[in-house]
């Protein structure tokens, strides 16, 4: 896996903070955002606490936190992203609205992934202009403790996109 990929995580709750932590711990650059200011304000502290609980040293925690940028907006988080992971509540209309905003601001080459365990990925991604770059990633909870992610393609997902996602998650 190539380190220092630019990854965005939309949603800084339980799943989002764990996904961001996992990716930064693996050497990726992560931009994270949440519509709730309190979630953005507390995410670095929550990530630090999770890393401490995992036995990371203070120096390693600081190095991981330096790989995470907290952004105020979705546009700011996804503007340079190579991959976006959405980790919002399980509401179809909300997820579709988030992906419309992501698509408006992310590069056309960016891969889109929804973290869901109950909703059909095809429905979530059905309104996208470039559907071939979208798929699902069902991270087990908590994502930073359980190293298991189910990758789900849609009827439109390019094989190369699925392969790239599998390679990214393999480490």
Short mmCIF file of C-alpha atoms in Angstrom, two decimals:
data_model
loop_
_atom_site.label_atom_id
_atom_site.label_comp_id
_atom_site.label_asym_id
_atom_site.label_seq_id
_atom_site.Cartn_x
_atom_site.Cartn_y
_atom_site.Cartn_z
CA UNK A 1 0.00 0.00 0.00
CA UNK A 2 1.20 3.48 -0.79
CA UNK A 3 1.48 5.69 2.31
CA UNK A 4 0.63 9.37 2.37
CA UNK A 5 -2.51 9.05 0.27
CA UNK A 6 -4.91 11.91 0.89
CA UNK A 7 -8.00 10.43 2.56
CA UNK A 8 -11.13 12.26 3.76
CA UNK A 9 -13.51 11.01 6.43
CA UNK A 10 -16.94 12.60 6.60
CA UNK A 11 -18.33 12.09 10.09
CA UNK A 12 -16.29 12.32 13.30
CA UNK A 13 -18.44 10.14 15.54
CA UNK A 14 -17.63 6.67 16.84
CA UNK A 15 -17.08 5.13 13.41
CA UNK A 16 -15.53 8.18 11.74
CA UNK A 17 -12.95 8.77 14.45
CA UNK A 18 -12.00 5.09 14.39
CA UNK A 19 -11.68 5.05 10.59
CA UNK A 20 -9.54 8.21 10.64
CA UNK A 21 -7.36 6.77 13.42
CA UNK A 22 -6.90 3.48 11.56
CA UNK A 23 -5.92 5.16 8.30
CA UNK A 24 -3.54 7.68 9.92
CA UNK A 25 -1.97 4.90 11.99
CA UNK A 26 -1.30 3.07 8.70
CA UNK A 27 0.53 6.11 7.31
CA UNK A 28 -2.21 7.87 5.36
CA UNK A 29 -2.95 11.61 5.47
CA UNK A 30 -6.48 12.12 6.75
CA UNK A 31 -8.80 15.12 6.61
CA UNK A 32 -11.85 14.67 8.83
CA UNK A 33 -14.97 16.75 9.22
CA UNK A 34 -18.36 16.64 10.87
CA UNK A 35 -21.29 19.04 10.68
CA UNK A 36 -21.32 19.19 14.49
CA UNK A 37 -18.74 21.60 15.91
CA UNK A 38 -18.47 19.65 19.19
CA UNK A 39 -17.57 16.47 17.25
CA UNK A 40 -14.85 18.34 15.36
CA UNK A 41 -13.58 19.95 18.57
CA UNK A 42 -13.30 16.63 20.43
CA UNK A 43 -12.12 14.26 17.69
CA UNK A 44 -8.37 14.71 18.28
CA UNK A 45 -8.82 14.06 22.00
CA UNK A 46 -10.96 10.98 21.32
CA UNK A 47 -8.40 9.64 18.83
CA UNK A 48 -5.59 10.26 21.33
CA UNK A 49 -7.51 8.40 24.05
CA UNK A 50 -8.17 5.48 21.73
CA UNK A 51 -4.49 5.30 20.77
CA UNK A 52 -3.47 5.37 24.45
CA UNK A 53 -5.88 2.51 25.13
CA UNK A 54 -4.25 0.60 22.27
CA UNK A 55 -0.84 0.98 23.93
CA UNK A 56 0.69 3.56 21.60
CA UNK A 57 3.54 5.66 23.00
CA UNK A 58 3.16 9.43 23.40
CA UNK A 59 5.59 10.06 20.50
CA UNK A 60 3.71 7.68 18.21
CA UNK A 61 0.36 9.26 19.20
CA UNK A 62 1.72 12.69 18.33
CA UNK A 63 2.98 11.40 14.96
CA UNK A 64 -0.41 9.88 14.15
CA UNK A 65 -2.27 13.03 15.18
CA UNK A 66 -0.01 15.08 12.87
CA UNK A 67 -1.38 13.03 9.95
CA UNK A 68 -4.96 14.13 10.75
CA UNK A 69 -6.34 17.49 9.69
CA UNK A 70 -9.66 18.58 11.17
CA UNK A 71 -11.67 20.55 8.61
CA UNK A 72 -14.68 22.78 9.20
CA UNK A 73 -16.41 21.82 5.95
CA UNK A 74 -16.92 18.86 3.66
CA UNK A 75 -15.53 20.94 0.78
CA UNK A 76 -12.35 21.57 2.75
CA UNK A 77 -11.95 17.91 3.65
CA UNK A 78 -12.50 16.43 0.17
CA UNK A 79 -10.94 19.04 -2.12
CA UNK A 80 -7.65 17.10 -2.52
CA UNK A 81 -8.91 13.65 -1.54
CA UNK A 82 -7.99 10.48 -3.37
CA UNK A 83 -10.50 8.48 -1.30
CA UNK A 84 -13.48 9.59 0.79
CA UNK A 85 -15.08 7.49 3.53
CA UNK A 86 -18.53 8.64 4.63
CA UNK A 87 -19.49 7.65 8.19
CA UNK A 88 -22.82 9.39 8.75
CA UNK A 89 -25.97 8.09 10.46
CA UNK A 90 -27.92 5.37 8.64
CA UNK A 91 -30.39 7.62 6.80
CA UNK A 92 -30.62 7.23 3.02
CA UNK A 93 -31.56 10.84 2.26
CA UNK A 94 -28.75 12.13 4.49
CA UNK A 95 -26.13 9.89 2.88
CA UNK A 96 -27.29 10.85 -0.63
CA UNK A 97 -27.12 14.55 0.31
CA UNK A 98 -23.61 14.08 1.70
CA UNK A 99 -22.42 12.32 -1.46
CA UNK A 100 -23.90 15.07 -3.64
CA UNK A 101 -21.83 17.58 -1.67
CA UNK A 102 -18.74 15.37 -1.81
CA UNK A 103 -19.09 14.96 -5.58
CA UNK A 104 -19.42 18.73 -6.01
CA UNK A 105 -16.03 19.32 -4.33
CA UNK A 106 -13.89 16.18 -4.74
CA UNK A 107 -11.65 15.47 -7.74
CA UNK A 108 -13.26 13.34 -10.46
CA UNK A 109 -10.66 10.64 -9.80
CA UNK A 110 -11.57 10.35 -6.11
CA UNK A 111 -13.02 7.04 -4.83
CA UNK A 112 -16.20 7.31 -2.74
CA UNK A 113 -17.01 4.83 0.02
CA UNK A 114 -20.01 4.70 2.30
CA UNK A 115 -19.68 3.00 5.67
CA UNK A 116 -23.00 1.26 6.07
CA UNK A 117 -24.12 -2.13 7.22
CA UNK A 118 -27.85 -1.92 6.56
CA UNK A 119 -28.42 0.12 3.40
CA UNK A 120 -27.94 -0.96 -0.22
CA UNK A 121 -24.86 0.82 -1.57
CA UNK A 122 -26.49 1.08 -5.00
CA UNK A 123 -29.31 3.18 -3.51
CA UNK A 124 -26.91 5.45 -1.65
CA UNK A 125 -24.84 6.08 -4.78
CA UNK A 126 -27.69 6.15 -7.33
CA UNK A 127 -27.69 9.94 -7.81
CA UNK A 128 -23.97 10.36 -8.44
CA UNK A 129 -22.72 11.66 -11.77
CA UNK A 130 -19.70 9.29 -11.74
CA UNK A 131 -21.14 6.12 -10.20
CA UNK A 132 -18.23 3.94 -11.33
CA UNK A 133 -16.01 5.23 -8.52
CA UNK A 134 -18.38 4.46 -5.65
CA UNK A 135 -18.62 1.45 -3.35
CA UNK A 136 -19.35 0.46 0.19
CA UNK A 137 -16.95 -0.22 3.02
CA UNK A 138 -18.57 -1.80 6.03
CA UNK A 139 -16.11 -1.34 8.88
CA UNK A 140 -16.70 -3.45 11.98
CA UNK A 141 -17.17 -1.56 15.23
CA UNK A 142 -14.92 -0.25 16.66
CA UNK A 143 -12.96 0.11 13.43
CA UNK A 144 -9.63 0.74 15.15
CA UNK A 145 -9.91 -2.49 17.18
CA UNK A 146 -11.46 -4.94 14.71
CA UNK A 147 -9.37 -5.25 11.52
CA UNK A 148 -12.23 -6.26 9.26
CA UNK A 149 -13.81 -4.25 6.44
CA UNK A 150 -16.33 -5.63 3.97
CA UNK A 151 -15.98 -4.02 0.52
CA UNK A 152 -19.21 -3.93 -1.48
CA UNK A 153 -19.34 -2.93 -5.14
CA UNK A 154 -22.38 -1.48 -6.82
CA UNK A 155 -23.60 -2.52 -10.25
CA UNK A 156 -21.55 0.42 -11.60
CA UNK A 157 -18.28 0.09 -9.65
CA UNK A 158 -15.18 -0.28 -11.82
CA UNK A 159 -13.13 -3.36 -10.94
CA UNK A 160 -10.03 -1.14 -10.65
CA UNK A 161 -11.77 0.97 -7.99
CA UNK A 162 -12.64 -2.10 -5.93
CA UNK A 163 -9.09 -3.42 -6.31
CA UNK A 164 -7.62 -0.07 -5.25
CA UNK A 165 -9.85 -0.01 -2.17
CA UNK A 166 -8.89 -3.58 -1.26
CA UNK A 167 -5.20 -2.65 -1.57
CA UNK A 168 -5.68 0.44 0.58
CA UNK A 169 -7.41 -1.54 3.31
CA UNK A 170 -5.05 -4.54 3.19
CA UNK A 171 -2.53 -2.84 5.45
#
